[in-house]
PDB file of C-alpha atoms in Angstrom:
ATOM      1  CA  GLY Q   1      63.545  22.527 165.377  1.00 29.00           C
ATOM      2  CA  GLU Q   2      63.467  19.458 167.539  1.00 31.00           C
ATOM      3  CA  SER Q   3      64.489  19.800 171.164  1.00 42.00           C
ATOM      4  CA  VAL Q   4      65.642  17.668 174.042  1.00 51.00           C
ATOM      5  CA  GLY Q   5      64.393  18.486 177.523  1.00 47.00           C
ATOM      6  CA  LEU Q   6      64.573  17.309 181.098  1.00 40.00           C
ATOM      7  CA  HIS Q   7      61.896  16.444 183.658  1.00 44.00           C
ATOM      8  CA  LEU Q   8      63.874  17.503 186.744  1.00 48.00           C
ATOM      9  CA  PRO Q   9      66.275  20.400 186.880  1.00 82.00           C
ATOM     10  CA  THR Q  10      67.825  19.338 190.240  1.00 91.00           C
ATOM     11  CA  LEU Q  11      68.421  16.065 191.997  1.00 94.00           C
ATOM     12  CA  SER Q  12      69.872  15.581 195.482  1.00 95.00           C
ATOM     13  CA  VAL Q  13      70.965  12.171 196.696  1.00 96.00           C
ATOM     14  CA  GLN Q  14      72.960  10.651 199.520  1.00 97.00           C
ATOM     15  CA  GLU Q  15      76.345   9.111 198.862  1.00 97.00           C
ATOM     16  CA  GLY Q  16      75.941   5.453 198.057  1.00 97.00           C
ATOM     17  CA  ASP Q  17      72.413   5.792 196.702  1.00 97.00           C
ATOM     18  CA  ASN Q  18      71.542   5.154 193.089  1.00 97.00           C
ATOM     19  CA  SER Q  19      70.657   8.195 190.972  1.00 97.00           C
ATOM     20  CA  ILE Q  20      68.298   8.373 188.039  1.00 96.00           C
ATOM     21  CA  ILE Q  21      68.344  11.354 185.714  1.00 96.00           C
ATOM     22  CA  ASN Q  22      65.572  11.620 183.153  1.00 94.00           C
ATOM     23  CA  CYS Q  23      65.258  13.224 179.763  1.00 94.00           C
ATOM     24  CA  ALA Q  24      62.425  13.558 177.256  1.00 92.00           C
ATOM     25  CA  TYR Q  25      63.173  13.903 173.581  1.00 90.00           C
ATOM     26  CA  SER Q  26      60.989  14.784 170.632  1.00 82.00           C
ATOM     27  CA  ASN Q  27      62.942  13.771 167.542  1.00 85.00           C
ATOM     28  CA  SER Q  28      62.112  10.124 166.957  1.00 83.00           C
ATOM     29  CA  ALA Q  29      64.481  10.097 163.950  1.00 85.00           C
ATOM     30  CA  SER Q  30      67.598  10.684 166.068  1.00 88.00           C
ATOM     31  CA  ASP Q  31      70.262   8.047 165.606  1.00 87.00           C
ATOM     32  CA  TYR Q  32      72.127   8.310 168.911  1.00 91.00           C
ATOM     33  CA  PHE Q  33      71.253   9.561 172.371  1.00 94.00           C
ATOM     34  CA  ILE Q  34      74.080  10.697 174.586  1.00 95.00           C
ATOM     35  CA  TRP Q  35      74.811  11.734 178.158  1.00 96.00           C
ATOM     36  CA  TYR Q  36      77.404  14.312 179.091  1.00 96.00           C
ATOM     37  CA  LYS Q  37      78.620  15.427 182.523  1.00 97.00           C
ATOM     38  CA  GLN Q  38      79.779  18.950 183.251  1.00 95.00           C
ATOM     39  CA  GLU Q  39      81.627  19.795 186.429  1.00 95.00           C
ATOM     40  CA  SER Q  40      81.777  23.355 187.662  1.00 92.00           C
ATOM     41  CA  GLY Q  41      84.133  25.486 185.580  1.00 91.00           C
ATOM     42  CA  LYS Q  42      84.841  22.749 183.039  1.00 94.00           C
ATOM     43  CA  GLY Q  43      83.638  21.696 179.646  1.00 95.00           C
ATOM     44  CA  PRO Q  44      81.189  18.802 179.208  1.00 95.00           C
ATOM     45  CA  GLN Q  45      82.587  15.296 179.316  1.00 96.00           C
ATOM     46  CA  PHE Q  46      81.148  12.340 177.412  1.00 94.00           C
ATOM     47  CA  ILE Q  47      79.717   9.615 179.643  1.00 96.00           C
ATOM     48  CA  ILE Q  48      77.848   7.128 177.499  1.00 96.00           C
ATOM     49  CA  ASP Q  49      75.702   6.903 174.392  1.00 94.00           C
ATOM     50  CA  ILE Q  50      73.063   4.549 173.061  1.00 95.00           C
ATOM     51  CA  ARG Q  51      72.017   3.907 169.522  1.00 93.00           C
ATOM     52  CA  SER Q  52      68.364   4.206 168.650  1.00 93.00           C
ATOM     53  CA  ASN Q  53      68.042   0.465 167.919  1.00 94.00           C
ATOM     54  CA  MET Q  54      68.980  -0.413 171.513  1.00 96.00           C
ATOM     55  CA  ASP Q  55      67.017  -0.031 174.739  1.00 96.00           C
ATOM     56  CA  LYS Q  56      69.788  -0.454 177.302  1.00 97.00           C
ATOM     57  CA  ARG Q  57      73.497   0.033 177.514  1.00 97.00           C
ATOM     58  CA  GLN Q  58      75.790  -0.308 180.513  1.00 97.00           C
ATOM     59  CA  GLY Q  59      79.069   1.342 181.323  1.00 95.00           C
ATOM     60  CA  GLN Q  60      81.124   1.623 184.445  1.00 93.00           C
ATOM     61  CA  ARG Q  61      78.592   2.388 187.209  1.00 96.00           C
ATOM     62  CA  VAL Q  62      76.252   3.929 184.639  1.00 98.00           C
ATOM     63  CA  THR Q  63      73.350   2.555 182.643  1.00 98.00           C
ATOM     64  CA  VAL Q  64      71.420   4.340 179.954  1.00 98.00           C
ATOM     65  CA  LEU Q  65      67.869   3.289 179.158  1.00 97.00           C
ATOM     66  CA  LEU Q  66      65.992   4.282 176.035  1.00 97.00           C
ATOM     67  CA  ASN Q  67      62.238   3.990 175.753  1.00 95.00           C
ATOM     68  CA  LYS Q  68      61.283   4.921 172.225  1.00 93.00           C
ATOM     69  CA  THR Q  69      57.585   4.344 172.812  1.00 93.00           C
ATOM     70  CA  VAL Q  70      57.366   7.307 175.165  1.00 93.00           C
ATOM     71  CA  LYS Q  71      60.489   9.085 173.861  1.00 93.00           C
ATOM     72  CA  HIS Q  72      62.272   8.904 177.182  1.00 95.00           C
ATOM     73  CA  LEU Q  73      65.931   8.564 178.052  1.00 96.00           C
ATOM     74  CA  SER Q  74      67.391   7.981 181.480  1.00 97.00           C
ATOM     75  CA  LEU Q  75      70.816   7.772 183.058  1.00 98.00           C
ATOM     76  CA  GLN Q  76      71.247   5.581 186.106  1.00 98.00           C
ATOM     77  CA  ILE Q  77      74.317   6.041 188.281  1.00 98.00           C
ATOM     78  CA  ALA Q  78      74.999   3.255 190.759  1.00 97.00           C
ATOM     79  CA  ALA Q  79      76.470   3.935 194.195  1.00 97.00           C
ATOM     80  CA  THR Q  80      76.608   7.673 193.622  1.00 97.00           C
ATOM     81  CA  GLN Q  81      79.729   9.387 194.907  1.00 97.00           C
ATOM     82  CA  PRO Q  82      80.436  13.045 195.773  1.00 96.00           C
ATOM     83  CA  GLY Q  83      82.579  13.214 192.636  1.00 96.00           C
ATOM     84  CA  ASP Q  84      79.429  12.580 190.598  1.00 97.00           C
ATOM     85  CA  SER Q  85      78.087  15.986 191.596  1.00 97.00           C
ATOM     86  CA  ALA Q  86      77.758  17.902 188.343  1.00 96.00           C
ATOM     87  CA  VAL Q  87      75.319  19.025 185.697  1.00 94.00           C
ATOM     88  CA  TYR Q  88      74.191  16.193 183.430  1.00 96.00           C
ATOM     89  CA  PHE Q  89      73.080  16.868 179.881  1.00 95.00           C
ATOM     90  CA  CYS Q  90      71.256  14.577 177.556  1.00 95.00           C
ATOM     91  CA  ALA Q  91      71.873  15.138 173.865  1.00 94.00           C
ATOM     92  CA  GLU Q  92      70.775  13.630 170.625  1.00 92.00           C
ATOM     93  CA  ASN Q  93      72.473  13.100 167.325  1.00 89.00           C
ATOM     94  CA  PRO Q  94      69.771  13.796 164.756  1.00 84.00           C
ATOM     95  CA  GLY Q  95      69.472  11.765 161.633  1.00 72.00           C
ATOM     96  CA  GLY Q  96      69.301  12.919 158.049  1.00 74.00           C
ATOM     97  CA  THR Q  97      70.955  16.147 156.986  1.00 75.00           C
ATOM     98  CA  SER Q  98      71.556  17.174 160.610  1.00 76.00           C
ATOM     99  CA  TYR Q  99      73.572  14.052 161.435  1.00 75.00           C
ATOM    100  CA  GLY Q 100      76.523  14.927 163.633  1.00 78.00           C
ATOM    101  CA  LYS Q 101      75.067  18.206 164.890  1.00 86.00           C
ATOM    102  CA  LEU Q 102      74.304  17.426 168.512  1.00 90.00           C
ATOM    103  CA  THR Q 103      71.275  18.955 170.208  1.00 91.00           C
ATOM    104  CA  PHE Q 104      71.618  19.327 173.975  1.00 92.00           C
ATOM    105  CA  GLY Q 105      69.011  19.484 176.696  1.00 90.00           C
ATOM    106  CA  GLN Q 106      69.048  22.114 179.417  1.00 88.00           C
ATOM    107  CA  GLY Q 107      70.724  19.962 182.051  1.00 90.00           C
ATOM    108  CA  THR Q 108      70.015  18.449 185.484  1.00 93.00           C
ATOM    109  CA  ILE Q 109      72.032  19.437 188.516  1.00 93.00           C
ATOM    110  CA  LEU Q 110      73.006  16.399 190.562  1.00 96.00           C
ATOM    111  CA  THR Q 111      74.153  17.044 194.132  1.00 96.00           C
ATOM    112  CA  VAL Q 112      75.556  14.174 196.154  1.00 97.00           C
ATOM    113  CA  HIS Q 113      75.624  14.620 199.927  1.00 95.00           C
ATOM    114  CA  PRO Q 114      78.280  12.760 201.937  1.00 91.00           C
TER     115      PRO Q 114
ATOM    116  CA  ASP H   1      90.626  18.623 178.484  1.00 54.00           C
ATOM    117  CA  ALA H   2      91.902  16.265 175.773  1.00 66.00           C
ATOM    118  CA  GLY H   3      94.566  18.574 174.357  1.00 93.00           C
ATOM    119  CA  ILE H   4      92.237  21.484 173.683  1.00 97.00           C
ATOM    120  CA  THR H   5      93.190  25.025 174.594  1.00 97.00           C
ATOM    121  CA  GLN H   6      90.771  27.902 174.386  1.00 98.00           C
ATOM    122  CA  SER H   7      91.969  31.492 174.541  1.00 97.00           C
ATOM    123  CA  PRO H   8      91.282  33.812 176.105  1.00 98.00           C
ATOM    124  CA  ARG H   9      89.557  32.170 179.070  1.00 97.00           C
ATOM    125  CA  HIS H  10      87.833  35.376 180.054  1.00 97.00           C
ATOM    126  CA  LYS H  11      87.111  38.518 178.086  1.00 97.00           C
ATOM    127  CA  VAL H  12      85.137  41.677 178.661  1.00 98.00           C
ATOM    128  CA  THR H  13      84.440  43.841 175.652  1.00 97.00           C
ATOM    129  CA  GLU H  14      82.155  46.622 174.537  1.00 97.00           C
ATOM    130  CA  THR H  15      79.205  46.489 172.184  1.00 98.00           C
ATOM    131  CA  GLY H  16      80.234  46.962 168.576  1.00 97.00           C
ATOM    132  CA  THR H  17      83.811  45.766 168.924  1.00 97.00           C
ATOM    133  CA  PRO H  18      85.171  42.731 167.047  1.00 96.00           C
ATOM    134  CA  VAL H  19      86.158  39.711 169.118  1.00 98.00           C
ATOM    135  CA  THR H  20      88.043  36.574 168.114  1.00 98.00           C
ATOM    136  CA  LEU H  21      88.150  33.430 170.210  1.00 98.00           C
ATOM    137  CA  ARG H  22      90.703  30.767 169.506  1.00 98.00           C
ATOM    138  CA  CYS H  23      90.562  27.019 169.848  1.00 98.00           C
ATOM    139  CA  HIS H  24      93.779  25.051 169.524  1.00 98.00           C
ATOM    140  CA  GLN H  25      93.952  21.245 169.560  1.00 98.00           C
ATOM    141  CA  THR H  26      96.877  18.870 169.687  1.00 97.00           C
ATOM    142  CA  GLU H  27      94.869  15.708 168.929  1.00 95.00           C
ATOM    143  CA  ASN H  28      94.836  16.047 165.127  1.00 94.00           C
ATOM    144  CA  HIS H  29      91.078  15.488 165.112  1.00 94.00           C
ATOM    145  CA  ARG H  30      89.349  16.364 161.882  1.00 93.00           C
ATOM    146  CA  TYR H  31      86.127  17.800 163.259  1.00 93.00           C
ATOM    147  CA  MET H  32      85.871  20.923 165.373  1.00 95.00           C
ATOM    148  CA  TYR H  33      82.863  22.741 166.802  1.00 95.00           C
ATOM    149  CA  TRP H  34      81.937  25.964 168.503  1.00 97.00           C
ATOM    150  CA  TYR H  35      79.065  26.028 171.023  1.00 97.00           C
ATOM    151  CA  ARG H  36      77.625  28.648 173.267  1.00 97.00           C
ATOM    152  CA  GLN H  37      76.144  27.862 176.667  1.00 95.00           C
ATOM    153  CA  ASP H  38      73.453  30.004 178.246  1.00 90.00           C
ATOM    154  CA  PRO H  39      71.185  29.373 181.235  1.00 80.00           C
ATOM    155  CA  GLY H  40      67.992  27.680 180.127  1.00 73.00           C
ATOM    156  CA  HIS H  41      69.366  26.787 176.693  1.00 76.00           C
ATOM    157  CA  GLY H  42      72.001  24.174 177.324  1.00 85.00           C
ATOM    158  CA  LEU H  43      74.673  24.077 174.636  1.00 94.00           C
ATOM    159  CA  ARG H  44      73.869  25.295 171.157  1.00 95.00           C
ATOM    160  CA  LEU H  45      75.983  24.706 168.093  1.00 95.00           C
ATOM    161  CA  ILE H  46      77.243  27.869 166.398  1.00 97.00           C
ATOM    162  CA  HIS H  47      79.524  26.586 163.638  1.00 96.00           C
ATOM    163  CA  TYR H  48      81.498  23.481 162.909  1.00 94.00           C
ATOM    164  CA  SER H  49      84.357  22.409 160.686  1.00 94.00           C
ATOM    165  CA  TYR H  50      84.928  19.127 158.908  1.00 91.00           C
ATOM    166  CA  GLY H  51      88.392  19.941 157.673  1.00 92.00           C
ATOM    167  CA  VAL H  52      90.805  22.722 156.833  1.00 94.00           C
ATOM    168  CA  LYS H  53      88.847  25.550 155.182  1.00 93.00           C
ATOM    169  CA  ASP H  54      85.652  23.473 155.371  1.00 93.00           C
ATOM    170  CA  THR H  55      83.076  24.970 157.699  1.00 94.00           C
ATOM    171  CA  ASP H  56      79.316  25.114 158.021  1.00 93.00           C
ATOM    172  CA  LYS H  57      76.631  26.757 160.095  1.00 94.00           C
ATOM    173  CA  GLY H  58      75.018  25.390 163.187  1.00 93.00           C
ATOM    174  CA  GLU H  59      71.813  26.266 164.998  1.00 91.00           C
ATOM    175  CA  VAL H  60      72.748  29.793 166.110  1.00 95.00           C
ATOM    176  CA  SER H  61      75.241  31.108 163.546  1.00 96.00           C
ATOM    177  CA  ASP H  62      73.894  34.644 163.040  1.00 96.00           C
ATOM    178  CA  GLY H  63      76.481  37.234 164.067  1.00 96.00           C
ATOM    179  CA  TYR H  64      79.355  34.737 164.072  1.00 98.00           C
ATOM    180  CA  SER H  65      81.939  33.666 161.540  1.00 97.00           C
ATOM    181  CA  VAL H  66      84.645  31.019 161.726  1.00 98.00           C
ATOM    182  CA  SER H  67      87.863  30.125 160.016  1.00 97.00           C
ATOM    183  CA  ARG H  68      90.088  27.100 159.985  1.00 97.00           C
ATOM    184  CA  SER H  69      93.375  27.524 158.152  1.00 96.00           C
ATOM    185  CA  LYS H  70      95.152  24.687 159.963  1.00 96.00           C
ATOM    186  CA  THR H  71      93.958  21.395 161.381  1.00 96.00           C
ATOM    187  CA  GLU H  72      94.797  22.476 164.913  1.00 97.00           C
ATOM    188  CA  ASP H  73      93.188  25.916 164.981  1.00 98.00           C
ATOM    189  CA  PHE H  74      89.537  26.947 164.780  1.00 98.00           C
ATOM    190  CA  LEU H  75      88.712  30.617 165.240  1.00 98.00           C
ATOM    191  CA  LEU H  76      85.350  32.098 166.159  1.00 98.00           C
ATOM    192  CA  THR H  77      84.823  35.769 165.329  1.00 98.00           C
ATOM    193  CA  LEU H  78      82.123  38.110 166.480  1.00 97.00           C
ATOM    194  CA  GLU H  79      82.347  40.865 163.878  1.00 94.00           C
ATOM    195  CA  SER H  80      80.469  43.398 165.998  1.00 97.00           C
ATOM    196  CA  ALA H  81      79.729  42.097 169.470  1.00 97.00           C
ATOM    197  CA  THR H  82      76.284  42.581 170.991  1.00 97.00           C
ATOM    198  CA  SER H  83      75.076  42.095 174.556  1.00 97.00           C
ATOM    199  CA  SER H  84      73.086  39.037 173.434  1.00 96.00           C
ATOM    200  CA  GLN H  85      76.412  37.365 172.672  1.00 97.00           C
ATOM    201  CA  THR H  86      77.409  37.430 176.326  1.00 97.00           C
ATOM    202  CA  SER H  87      77.854  33.751 177.008  1.00 97.00           C
ATOM    203  CA  VAL H  88      80.263  30.943 177.723  1.00 97.00           C
ATOM    204  CA  TYR H  89      81.781  29.595 174.531  1.00 98.00           C
ATOM    205  CA  PHE H  90      83.026  26.036 174.217  1.00 98.00           C
ATOM    206  CA  CYS H  91      85.139  24.500 171.542  1.00 97.00           C
ATOM    207  CA  ALA H  92      84.873  20.776 170.920  1.00 95.00           C
ATOM    208  CA  ILE H  93      86.661  18.263 168.733  1.00 95.00           C
ATOM    209  CA  SER H  94      85.845  14.806 167.501  1.00 92.00           C
ATOM    210  CA  GLU H  95      87.622  12.142 165.558  1.00 88.00           C
ATOM    211  CA  GLN H  96      84.544  10.856 163.789  1.00 80.00           C
ATOM    212  CA  TRP H  97      81.530  12.572 162.334  1.00 73.00           C
ATOM    213  CA  SER H  98      79.301  10.236 164.320  1.00 66.00           C
ATOM    214  CA  GLY H  99      79.410  13.118 166.770  1.00 62.00           C
ATOM    215  CA  SER H 100      78.493  11.280 169.944  1.00 81.00           C
ATOM    216  CA  ILE H 101      81.944  11.527 171.460  1.00 88.00           C
ATOM    217  CA  GLN H 102      83.091  15.106 171.454  1.00 91.00           C
ATOM    218  CA  TYR H 103      85.889  16.428 173.624  1.00 93.00           C
ATOM    219  CA  PHE H 104      85.358  19.892 175.007  1.00 96.00           C
ATOM    220  CA  GLY H 105      87.700  22.647 175.991  1.00 97.00           C
ATOM    221  CA  ALA H 106      87.433  24.524 179.282  1.00 96.00           C
ATOM    222  CA  GLY H 107      85.429  27.383 177.780  1.00 97.00           C
ATOM    223  CA  THR H 108      85.743  31.126 177.285  1.00 98.00           C
ATOM    224  CA  ARG H 109      83.549  33.415 179.328  1.00 97.00           C
ATOM    225  CA  LEU H 110      82.683  36.471 177.234  1.00 98.00           C
ATOM    226  CA  SER H 111      80.912  39.534 178.563  1.00 97.00           C
ATOM    227  CA  VAL H 112      79.720  42.203 176.141  1.00 97.00           C
ATOM    228  CA  LEU H 113      78.865  45.444 177.901  1.00 96.00           C
TER     229      LEU H 113
END
């Protein structure tokens, strides 16, 4: 089946810097692309999603960019804080008969140093 | 964790024994999901439910069964646990089938020896 993967398994940044987490996907028919955050010992938490007909969407301190030409998804976190330290997963909501069955990537560990 | 309770939180069992994990929600969401999380694999969908007594298979359903007799409860059963089923299991719920926004429980860590 189709899969979602990540370029970088770990990312370390200084507090206050901007962070960029990348993700490559292979299913060009997916309808939505999503970012989740998972803190240690907790379940994943929805951050933001973007529909396939968009190339940018902004939330609070986060921006998701979608480049369908190269099948690339990124999550930008502005002014990264220690509380942003977590594992970040990209996921896709496939189209067709698999709609609603999310496929998750392996995750990127973000560490924010004070 | 959005009114989702998973039980037990930790369990150690032996190969060949049956195991049932419970997910209880207080949000009255229609859709419920079971995932497993393993290093190097992210989260993988085991089974999901789109209503009472309505369930279907996910990506990695072999060796698992589910039941949903009430809106608030979704049970995952390992009929005969194997060591390959050692994992962290997450339950999730969503209000809409669009699926993007799912709320996850805190997880159950299962070890099969």
